[in-house]
Tab-separated table of C-alpha atoms (C1' of nucleotides) in Angstrom:
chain	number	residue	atom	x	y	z
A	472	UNK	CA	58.388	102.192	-23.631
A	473	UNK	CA	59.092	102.483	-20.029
A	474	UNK	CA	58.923	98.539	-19.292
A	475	UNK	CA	61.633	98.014	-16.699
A	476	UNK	CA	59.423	100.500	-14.112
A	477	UNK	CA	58.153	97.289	-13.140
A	478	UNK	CA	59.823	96.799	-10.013
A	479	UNK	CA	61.208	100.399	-8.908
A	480	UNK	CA	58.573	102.218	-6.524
A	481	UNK	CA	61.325	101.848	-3.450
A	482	UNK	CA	59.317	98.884	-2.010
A	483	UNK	CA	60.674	96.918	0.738
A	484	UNK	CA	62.474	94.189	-0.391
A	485	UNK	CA	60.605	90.750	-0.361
A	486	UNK	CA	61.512	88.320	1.561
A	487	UNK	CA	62.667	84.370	0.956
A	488	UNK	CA	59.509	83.790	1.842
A	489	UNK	CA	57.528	85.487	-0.319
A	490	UNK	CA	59.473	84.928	-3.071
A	491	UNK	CA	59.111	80.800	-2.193
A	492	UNK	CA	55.072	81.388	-2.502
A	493	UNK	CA	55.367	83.878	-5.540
A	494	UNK	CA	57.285	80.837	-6.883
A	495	UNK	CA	55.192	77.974	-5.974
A	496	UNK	CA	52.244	79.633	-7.195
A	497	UNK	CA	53.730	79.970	-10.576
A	498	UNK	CA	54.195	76.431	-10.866
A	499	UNK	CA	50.626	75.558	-9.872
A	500	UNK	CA	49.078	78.342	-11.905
A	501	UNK	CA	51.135	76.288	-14.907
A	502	UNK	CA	49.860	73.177	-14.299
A	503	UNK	CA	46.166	73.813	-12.771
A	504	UNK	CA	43.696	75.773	-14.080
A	505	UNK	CA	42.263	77.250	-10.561
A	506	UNK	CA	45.054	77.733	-7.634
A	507	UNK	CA	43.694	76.696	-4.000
A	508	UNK	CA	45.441	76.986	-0.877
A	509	UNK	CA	45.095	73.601	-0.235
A	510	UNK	CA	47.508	73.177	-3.448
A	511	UNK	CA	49.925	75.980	-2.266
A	512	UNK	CA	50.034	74.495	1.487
A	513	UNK	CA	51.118	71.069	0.278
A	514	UNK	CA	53.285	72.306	-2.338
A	515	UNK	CA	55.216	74.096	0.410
A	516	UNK	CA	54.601	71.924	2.809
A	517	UNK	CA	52.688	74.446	5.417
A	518	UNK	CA	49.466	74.185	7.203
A	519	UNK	CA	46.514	76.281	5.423
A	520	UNK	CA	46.607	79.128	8.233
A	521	UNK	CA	50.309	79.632	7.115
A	522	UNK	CA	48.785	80.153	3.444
A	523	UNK	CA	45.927	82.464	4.177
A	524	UNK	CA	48.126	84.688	6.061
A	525	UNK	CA	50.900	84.976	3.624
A	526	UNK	CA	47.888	85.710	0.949
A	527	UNK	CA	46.926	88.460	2.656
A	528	UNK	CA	50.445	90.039	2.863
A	529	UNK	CA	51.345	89.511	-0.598
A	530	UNK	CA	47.758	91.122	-1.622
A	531	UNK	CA	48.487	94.059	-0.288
A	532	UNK	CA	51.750	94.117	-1.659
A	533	UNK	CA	49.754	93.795	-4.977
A	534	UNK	CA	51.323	90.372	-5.739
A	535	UNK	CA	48.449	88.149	-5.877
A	536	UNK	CA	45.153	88.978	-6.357
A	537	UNK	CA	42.961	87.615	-3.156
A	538	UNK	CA	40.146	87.575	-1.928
A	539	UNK	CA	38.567	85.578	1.129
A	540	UNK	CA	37.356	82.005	-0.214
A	541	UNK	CA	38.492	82.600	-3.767
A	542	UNK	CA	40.929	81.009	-5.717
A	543	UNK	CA	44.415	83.035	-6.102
A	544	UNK	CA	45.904	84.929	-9.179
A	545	UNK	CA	49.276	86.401	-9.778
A	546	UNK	CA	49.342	90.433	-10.368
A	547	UNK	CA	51.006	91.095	-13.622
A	548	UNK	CA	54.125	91.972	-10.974
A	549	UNK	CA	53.704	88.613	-8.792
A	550	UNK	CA	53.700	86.763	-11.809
A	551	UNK	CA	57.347	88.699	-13.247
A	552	UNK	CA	58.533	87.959	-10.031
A	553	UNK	CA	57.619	84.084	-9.705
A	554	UNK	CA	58.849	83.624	-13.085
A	555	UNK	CA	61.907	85.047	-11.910
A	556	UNK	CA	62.707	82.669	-9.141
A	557	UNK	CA	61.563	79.732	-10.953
A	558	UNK	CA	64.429	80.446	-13.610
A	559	UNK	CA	66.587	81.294	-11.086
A	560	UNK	CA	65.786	78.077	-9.386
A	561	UNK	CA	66.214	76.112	-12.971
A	562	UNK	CA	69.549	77.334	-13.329
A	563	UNK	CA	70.800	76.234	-9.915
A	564	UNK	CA	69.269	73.150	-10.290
A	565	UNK	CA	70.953	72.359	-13.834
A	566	UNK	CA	74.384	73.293	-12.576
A	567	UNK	CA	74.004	71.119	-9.592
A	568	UNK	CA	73.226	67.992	-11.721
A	569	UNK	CA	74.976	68.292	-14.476
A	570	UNK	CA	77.866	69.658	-13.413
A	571	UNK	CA	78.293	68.496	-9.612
A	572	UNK	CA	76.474	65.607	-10.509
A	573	UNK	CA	74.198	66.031	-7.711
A	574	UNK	CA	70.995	63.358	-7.542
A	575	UNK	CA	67.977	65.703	-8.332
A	576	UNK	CA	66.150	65.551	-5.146
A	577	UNK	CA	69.343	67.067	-3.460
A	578	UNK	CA	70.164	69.209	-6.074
A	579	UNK	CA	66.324	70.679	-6.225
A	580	UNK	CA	66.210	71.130	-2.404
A	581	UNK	CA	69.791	72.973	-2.162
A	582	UNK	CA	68.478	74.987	-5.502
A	583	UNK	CA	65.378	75.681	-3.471
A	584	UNK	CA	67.581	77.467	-0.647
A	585	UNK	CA	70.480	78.785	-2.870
A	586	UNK	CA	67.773	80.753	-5.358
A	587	UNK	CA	67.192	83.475	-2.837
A	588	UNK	CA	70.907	83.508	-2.134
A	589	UNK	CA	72.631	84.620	-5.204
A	590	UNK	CA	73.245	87.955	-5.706
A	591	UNK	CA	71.819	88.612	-9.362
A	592	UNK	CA	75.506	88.757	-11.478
A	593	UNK	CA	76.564	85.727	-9.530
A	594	UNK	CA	73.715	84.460	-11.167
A	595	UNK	CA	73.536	85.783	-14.458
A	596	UNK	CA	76.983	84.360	-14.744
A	597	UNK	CA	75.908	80.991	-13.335
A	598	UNK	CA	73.503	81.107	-16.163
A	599	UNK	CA	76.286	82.291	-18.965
A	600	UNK	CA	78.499	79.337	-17.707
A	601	UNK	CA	75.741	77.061	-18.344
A	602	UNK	CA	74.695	78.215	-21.520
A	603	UNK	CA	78.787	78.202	-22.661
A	604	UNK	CA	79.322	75.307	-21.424
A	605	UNK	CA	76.129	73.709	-23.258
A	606	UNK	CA	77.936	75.357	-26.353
A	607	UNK	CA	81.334	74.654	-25.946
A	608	UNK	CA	81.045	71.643	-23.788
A	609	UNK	CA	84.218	70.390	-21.369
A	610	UNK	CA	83.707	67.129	-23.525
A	611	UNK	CA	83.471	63.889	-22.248
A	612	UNK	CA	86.561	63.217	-21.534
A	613	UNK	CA	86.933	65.978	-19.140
A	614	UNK	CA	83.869	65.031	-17.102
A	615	UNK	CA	84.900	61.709	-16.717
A	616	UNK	CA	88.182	62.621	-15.320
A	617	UNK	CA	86.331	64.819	-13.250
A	618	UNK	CA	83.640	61.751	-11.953
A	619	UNK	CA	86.809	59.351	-11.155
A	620	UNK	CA	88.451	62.513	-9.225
A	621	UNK	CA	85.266	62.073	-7.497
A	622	UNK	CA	85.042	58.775	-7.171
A	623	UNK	CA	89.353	58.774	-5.339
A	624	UNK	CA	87.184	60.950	-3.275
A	625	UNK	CA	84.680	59.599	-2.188
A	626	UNK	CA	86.913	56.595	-1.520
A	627	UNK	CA	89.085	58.348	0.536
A	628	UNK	CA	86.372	60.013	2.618
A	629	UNK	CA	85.144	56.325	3.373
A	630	UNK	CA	88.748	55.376	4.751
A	631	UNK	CA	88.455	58.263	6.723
A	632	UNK	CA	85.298	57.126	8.460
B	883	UNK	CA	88.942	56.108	18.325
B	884	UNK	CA	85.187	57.361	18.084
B	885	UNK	CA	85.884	60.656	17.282
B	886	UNK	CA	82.991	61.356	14.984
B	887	UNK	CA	80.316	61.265	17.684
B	888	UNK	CA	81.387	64.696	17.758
B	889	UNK	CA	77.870	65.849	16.473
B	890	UNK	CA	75.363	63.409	17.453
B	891	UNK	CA	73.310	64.308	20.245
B	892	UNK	CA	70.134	64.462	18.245
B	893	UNK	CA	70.305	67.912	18.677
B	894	UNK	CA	68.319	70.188	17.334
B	895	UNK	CA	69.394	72.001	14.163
B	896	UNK	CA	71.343	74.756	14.625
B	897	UNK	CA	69.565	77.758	12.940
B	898	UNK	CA	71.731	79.792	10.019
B	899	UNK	CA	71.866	82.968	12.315
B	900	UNK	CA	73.767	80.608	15.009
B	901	UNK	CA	76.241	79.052	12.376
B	902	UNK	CA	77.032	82.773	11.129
B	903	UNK	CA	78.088	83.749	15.090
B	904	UNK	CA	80.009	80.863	15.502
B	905	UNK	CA	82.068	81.230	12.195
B	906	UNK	CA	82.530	84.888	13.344
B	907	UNK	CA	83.892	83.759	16.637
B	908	UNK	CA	86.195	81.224	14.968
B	909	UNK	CA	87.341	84.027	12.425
B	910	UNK	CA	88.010	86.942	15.286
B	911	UNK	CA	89.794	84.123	17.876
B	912	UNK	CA	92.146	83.717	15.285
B	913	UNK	CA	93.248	87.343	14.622
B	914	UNK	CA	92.658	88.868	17.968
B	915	UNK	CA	93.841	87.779	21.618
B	916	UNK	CA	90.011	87.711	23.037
B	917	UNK	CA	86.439	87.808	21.945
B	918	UNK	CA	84.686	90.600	22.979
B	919	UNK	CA	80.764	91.275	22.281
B	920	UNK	CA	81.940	94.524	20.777
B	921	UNK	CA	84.172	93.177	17.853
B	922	UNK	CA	81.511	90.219	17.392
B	923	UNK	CA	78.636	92.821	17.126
B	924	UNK	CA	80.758	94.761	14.183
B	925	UNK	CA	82.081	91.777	12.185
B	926	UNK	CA	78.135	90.624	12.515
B	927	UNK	CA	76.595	93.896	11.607
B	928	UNK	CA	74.470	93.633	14.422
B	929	UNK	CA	73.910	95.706	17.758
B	930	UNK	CA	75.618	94.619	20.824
B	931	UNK	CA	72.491	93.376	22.763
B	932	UNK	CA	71.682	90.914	20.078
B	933	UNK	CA	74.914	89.229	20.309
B	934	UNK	CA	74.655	89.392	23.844
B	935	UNK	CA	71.481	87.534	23.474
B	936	UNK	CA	72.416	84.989	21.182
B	937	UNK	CA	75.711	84.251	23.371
B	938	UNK	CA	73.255	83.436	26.181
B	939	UNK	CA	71.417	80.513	23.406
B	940	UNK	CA	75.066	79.327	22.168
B	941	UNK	CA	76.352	79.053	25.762
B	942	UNK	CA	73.065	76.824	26.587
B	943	UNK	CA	74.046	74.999	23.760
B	944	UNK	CA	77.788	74.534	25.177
B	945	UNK	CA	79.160	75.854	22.016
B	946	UNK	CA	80.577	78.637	23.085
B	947	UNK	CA	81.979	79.250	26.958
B	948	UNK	CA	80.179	82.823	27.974
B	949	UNK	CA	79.605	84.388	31.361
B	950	UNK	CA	78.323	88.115	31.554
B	951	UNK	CA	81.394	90.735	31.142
B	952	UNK	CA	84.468	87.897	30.372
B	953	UNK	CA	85.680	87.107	26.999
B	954	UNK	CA	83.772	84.814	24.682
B	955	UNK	CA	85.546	81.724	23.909
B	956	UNK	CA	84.288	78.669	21.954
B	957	UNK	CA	84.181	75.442	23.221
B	958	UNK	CA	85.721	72.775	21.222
B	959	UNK	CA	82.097	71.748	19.692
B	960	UNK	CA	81.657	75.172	18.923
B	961	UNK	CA	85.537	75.722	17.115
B	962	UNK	CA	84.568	72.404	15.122
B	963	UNK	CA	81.426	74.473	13.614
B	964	UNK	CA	83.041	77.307	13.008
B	965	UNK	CA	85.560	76.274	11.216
B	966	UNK	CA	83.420	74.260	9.238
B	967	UNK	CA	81.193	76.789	7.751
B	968	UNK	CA	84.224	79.241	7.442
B	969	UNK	CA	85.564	76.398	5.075
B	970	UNK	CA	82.081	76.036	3.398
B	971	UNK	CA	82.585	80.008	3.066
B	972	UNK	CA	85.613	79.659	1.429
B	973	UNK	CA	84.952	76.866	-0.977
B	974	UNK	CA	82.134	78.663	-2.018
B	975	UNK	CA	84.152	82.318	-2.447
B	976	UNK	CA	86.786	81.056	-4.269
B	977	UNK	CA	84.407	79.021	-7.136
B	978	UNK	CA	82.834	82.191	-7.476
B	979	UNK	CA	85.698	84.237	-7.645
B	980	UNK	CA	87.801	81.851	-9.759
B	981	UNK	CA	85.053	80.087	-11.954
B	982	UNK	CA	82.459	82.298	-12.070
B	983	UNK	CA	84.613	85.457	-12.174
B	984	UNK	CA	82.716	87.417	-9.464
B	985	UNK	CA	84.427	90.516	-7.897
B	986	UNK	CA	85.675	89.386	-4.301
B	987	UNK	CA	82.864	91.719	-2.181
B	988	UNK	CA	79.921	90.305	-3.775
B	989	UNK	CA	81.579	86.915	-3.636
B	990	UNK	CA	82.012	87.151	-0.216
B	991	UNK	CA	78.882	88.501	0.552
B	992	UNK	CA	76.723	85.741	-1.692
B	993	UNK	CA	79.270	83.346	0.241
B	994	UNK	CA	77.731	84.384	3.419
B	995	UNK	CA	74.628	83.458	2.538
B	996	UNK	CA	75.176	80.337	0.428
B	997	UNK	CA	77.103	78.220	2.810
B	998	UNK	CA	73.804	77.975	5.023
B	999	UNK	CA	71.863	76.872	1.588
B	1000	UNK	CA	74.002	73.221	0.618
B	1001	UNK	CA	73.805	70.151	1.258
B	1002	UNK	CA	76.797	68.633	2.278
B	1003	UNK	CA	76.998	66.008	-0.433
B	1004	UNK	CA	76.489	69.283	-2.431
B	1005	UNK	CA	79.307	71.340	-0.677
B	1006	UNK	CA	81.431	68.314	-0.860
B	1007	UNK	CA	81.184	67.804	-4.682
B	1008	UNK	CA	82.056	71.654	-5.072
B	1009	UNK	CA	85.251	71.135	-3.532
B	1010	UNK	CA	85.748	68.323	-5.063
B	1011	UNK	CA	84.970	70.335	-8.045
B	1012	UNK	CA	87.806	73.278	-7.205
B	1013	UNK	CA	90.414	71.130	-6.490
B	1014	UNK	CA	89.758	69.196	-9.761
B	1015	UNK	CA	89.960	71.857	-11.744
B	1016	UNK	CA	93.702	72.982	-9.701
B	1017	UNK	CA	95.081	70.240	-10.619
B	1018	UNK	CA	93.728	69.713	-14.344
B	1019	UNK	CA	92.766	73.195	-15.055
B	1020	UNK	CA	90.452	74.157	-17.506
B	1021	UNK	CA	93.196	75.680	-19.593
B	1022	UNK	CA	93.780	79.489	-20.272
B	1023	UNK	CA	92.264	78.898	-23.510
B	1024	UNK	CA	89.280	77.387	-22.328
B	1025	UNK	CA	88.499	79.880	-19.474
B	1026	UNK	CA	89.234	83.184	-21.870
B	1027	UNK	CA	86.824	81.840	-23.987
B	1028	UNK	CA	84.372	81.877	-20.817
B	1029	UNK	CA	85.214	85.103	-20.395
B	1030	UNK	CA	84.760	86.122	-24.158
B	1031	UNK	CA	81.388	84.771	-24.071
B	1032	UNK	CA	80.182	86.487	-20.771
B	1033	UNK	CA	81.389	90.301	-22.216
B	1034	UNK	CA	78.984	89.119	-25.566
B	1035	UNK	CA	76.187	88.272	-22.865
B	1036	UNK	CA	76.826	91.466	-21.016
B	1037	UNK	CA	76.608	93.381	-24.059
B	1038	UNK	CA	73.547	92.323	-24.709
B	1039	UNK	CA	72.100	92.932	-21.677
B	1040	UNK	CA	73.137	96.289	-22.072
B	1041	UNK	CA	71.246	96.634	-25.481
B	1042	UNK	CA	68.586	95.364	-23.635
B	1043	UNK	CA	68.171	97.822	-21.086
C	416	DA	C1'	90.528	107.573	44.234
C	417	DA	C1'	87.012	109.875	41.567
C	418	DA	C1'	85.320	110.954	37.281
C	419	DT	C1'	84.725	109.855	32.635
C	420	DT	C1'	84.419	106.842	28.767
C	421	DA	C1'	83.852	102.414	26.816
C	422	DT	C1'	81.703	98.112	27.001
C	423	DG	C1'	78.077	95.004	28.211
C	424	DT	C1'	73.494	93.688	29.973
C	425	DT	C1'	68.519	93.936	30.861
C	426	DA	C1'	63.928	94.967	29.795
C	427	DG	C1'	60.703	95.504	26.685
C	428	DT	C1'	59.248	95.853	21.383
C	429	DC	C1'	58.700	94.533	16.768
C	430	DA	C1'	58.420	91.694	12.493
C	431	DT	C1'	58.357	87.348	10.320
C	432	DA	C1'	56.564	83.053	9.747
C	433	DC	C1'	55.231	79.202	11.517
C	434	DC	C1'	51.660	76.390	14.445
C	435	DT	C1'	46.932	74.405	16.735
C	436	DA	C1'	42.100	74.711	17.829
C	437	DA	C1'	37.892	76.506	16.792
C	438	DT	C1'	34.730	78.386	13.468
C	439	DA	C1'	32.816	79.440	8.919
C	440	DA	C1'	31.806	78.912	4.171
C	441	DA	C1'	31.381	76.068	-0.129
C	442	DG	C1'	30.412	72.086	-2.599
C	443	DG	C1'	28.576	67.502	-3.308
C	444	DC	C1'	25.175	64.056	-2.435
C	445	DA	C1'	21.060	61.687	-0.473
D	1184	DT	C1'	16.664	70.987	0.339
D	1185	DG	C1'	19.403	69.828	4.082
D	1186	DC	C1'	23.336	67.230	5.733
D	1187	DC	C1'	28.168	66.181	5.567
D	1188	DT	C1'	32.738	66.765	3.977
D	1189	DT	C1'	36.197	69.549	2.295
D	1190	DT	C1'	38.308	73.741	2.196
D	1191	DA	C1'	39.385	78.121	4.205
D	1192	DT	C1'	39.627	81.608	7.854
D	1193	DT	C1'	40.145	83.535	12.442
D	1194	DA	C1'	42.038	83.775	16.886
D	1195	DG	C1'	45.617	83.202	19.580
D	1196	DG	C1'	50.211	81.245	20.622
D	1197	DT	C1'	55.411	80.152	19.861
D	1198	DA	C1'	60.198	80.829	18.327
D	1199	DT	C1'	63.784	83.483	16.245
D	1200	DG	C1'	66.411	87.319	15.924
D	1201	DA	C1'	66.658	91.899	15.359
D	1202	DC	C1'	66.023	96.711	17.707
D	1203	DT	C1'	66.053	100.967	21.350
D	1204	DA	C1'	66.427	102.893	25.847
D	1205	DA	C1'	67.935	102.512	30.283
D	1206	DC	C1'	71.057	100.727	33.445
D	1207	DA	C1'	75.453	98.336	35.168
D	1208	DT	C1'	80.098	97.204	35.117
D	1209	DA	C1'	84.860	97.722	33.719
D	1210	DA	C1'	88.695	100.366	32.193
D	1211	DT	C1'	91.146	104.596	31.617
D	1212	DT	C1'	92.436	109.083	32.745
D	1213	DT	C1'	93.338	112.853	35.574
DNA sequence: AAATTATGTTAGTCATACCTAATAAAGGCA
DNA sequence: TGCCTTTATTAGGTATGACTAACATAATTT
């Protein structure tokens, strides 16, 4: 059972890019039952000619499958991929807010940007930390010491002003 | 005393490619005597005509001082960056060195890319984070446990494979 | 000082990824 | 059915940031 072939045949690497739309059309295909570049364009917050020419790119790559006027669908491979980044993505975003106790607007944008640049072990052990520290959790009492270190902080950065 | 106007202008942005150059300068000013195109071109991985090129758009910008054939230096705008994101860099390296227990050279290198990707509220609650943890550390027990865990996860992974 | 080597610049390309303006196709409604 | 609106595409342009090849200057050596 040869399953992890999926990704091998020396390809280029994608780019942030790509990987963004990969991702963003994983979420819509979730939600939605038909995927329109309308949707993807707002979702990423390009124009429509941005769309249709990143369509065409990642059809070729055999990512999506596209064709002029038709709604889009994930390849078997764009779909593995925009899974990937979404989890990737879920990760970042958990750590930021639960542990940095980032607001989740902030946290989603910076996960947004930091997704593409993790190497994968930093992330897999992003992702172990979480999961250990869901399991064995610092307790409360740590994390509150931790929010009033914060807080000292942020006090003293206002002094600072 | 205004001396936080430092960064006001309503600049533009400056792009991630600039704030790598500029931490690059900081870094070699510091070792070396003078900045020359050549050392700049090998710390950046990049040819000598790009740098050339993108000394031309930081000089514009006044944050670095560069006429053709003299030394580079960086104006005092242009130290303040630098040594900003080389911070940022090393905030970042040492969390994932320390927490996460990445090897130094992919630290480094997912460093590089991360310290373009947060927010500073983000970056700020990171260090906040590190420092926190110096001074009320989470406790050899605590962290071999971390460790414990991730060699389960690995082996999995491997069985996985 | 002249020749050689090292360094730096210019000119011209390429790829990526965005944009606007103009055009075309699809879909809904009178 | 034909018009009108929405959606999508094409054409063509911009900015960034890299590259190679060719040329220019500076520095070192003989």
């Amino acid at each position: 059972m040869a399953e992890n072939q999926i990704r091998k045949t020396a390809e280029k690497p994608l780019t942030s890019a790509m990987e963004d739309y990969l991702e963003a059309i994983f979420d819509l295909d979730q939600d939605k039952k038909f995927v329109r570049v309308r949707d993807i364009a707002k979702k990423m917050a390009v124009k429509m000619p941005s769309v249709t020419s990143m369509l065409k790119t990642l059809n070729e790559r055999n990512l999506v499958n596209y064709e002029k006027y038709e709604y889009v669908e994930l390849t078997e491979q764009g779909a593995d991929i925009g899974r990937e980044i979404r989890q990737r993505h879920e990760v970042i975003r958990k750590f930021l807010t639960e542990i940095l106790k980032i607001d989740f607007k902030t946290a989603d944008e910076d996960a947004c940007r930091m997704e593409h640049a993790l190497s994968p072990v930093t992330l897999e052990s992003l992702a172990d930390f979480m999961e250990f520290i869901q399991i064995c959790p610092m307790g409360g009492d740590r994390m509150n010491l931790f929010e009033e270190y914060r807080k000292q902080q942020a006090e003293k950065t206002e002094k600072n002003h």
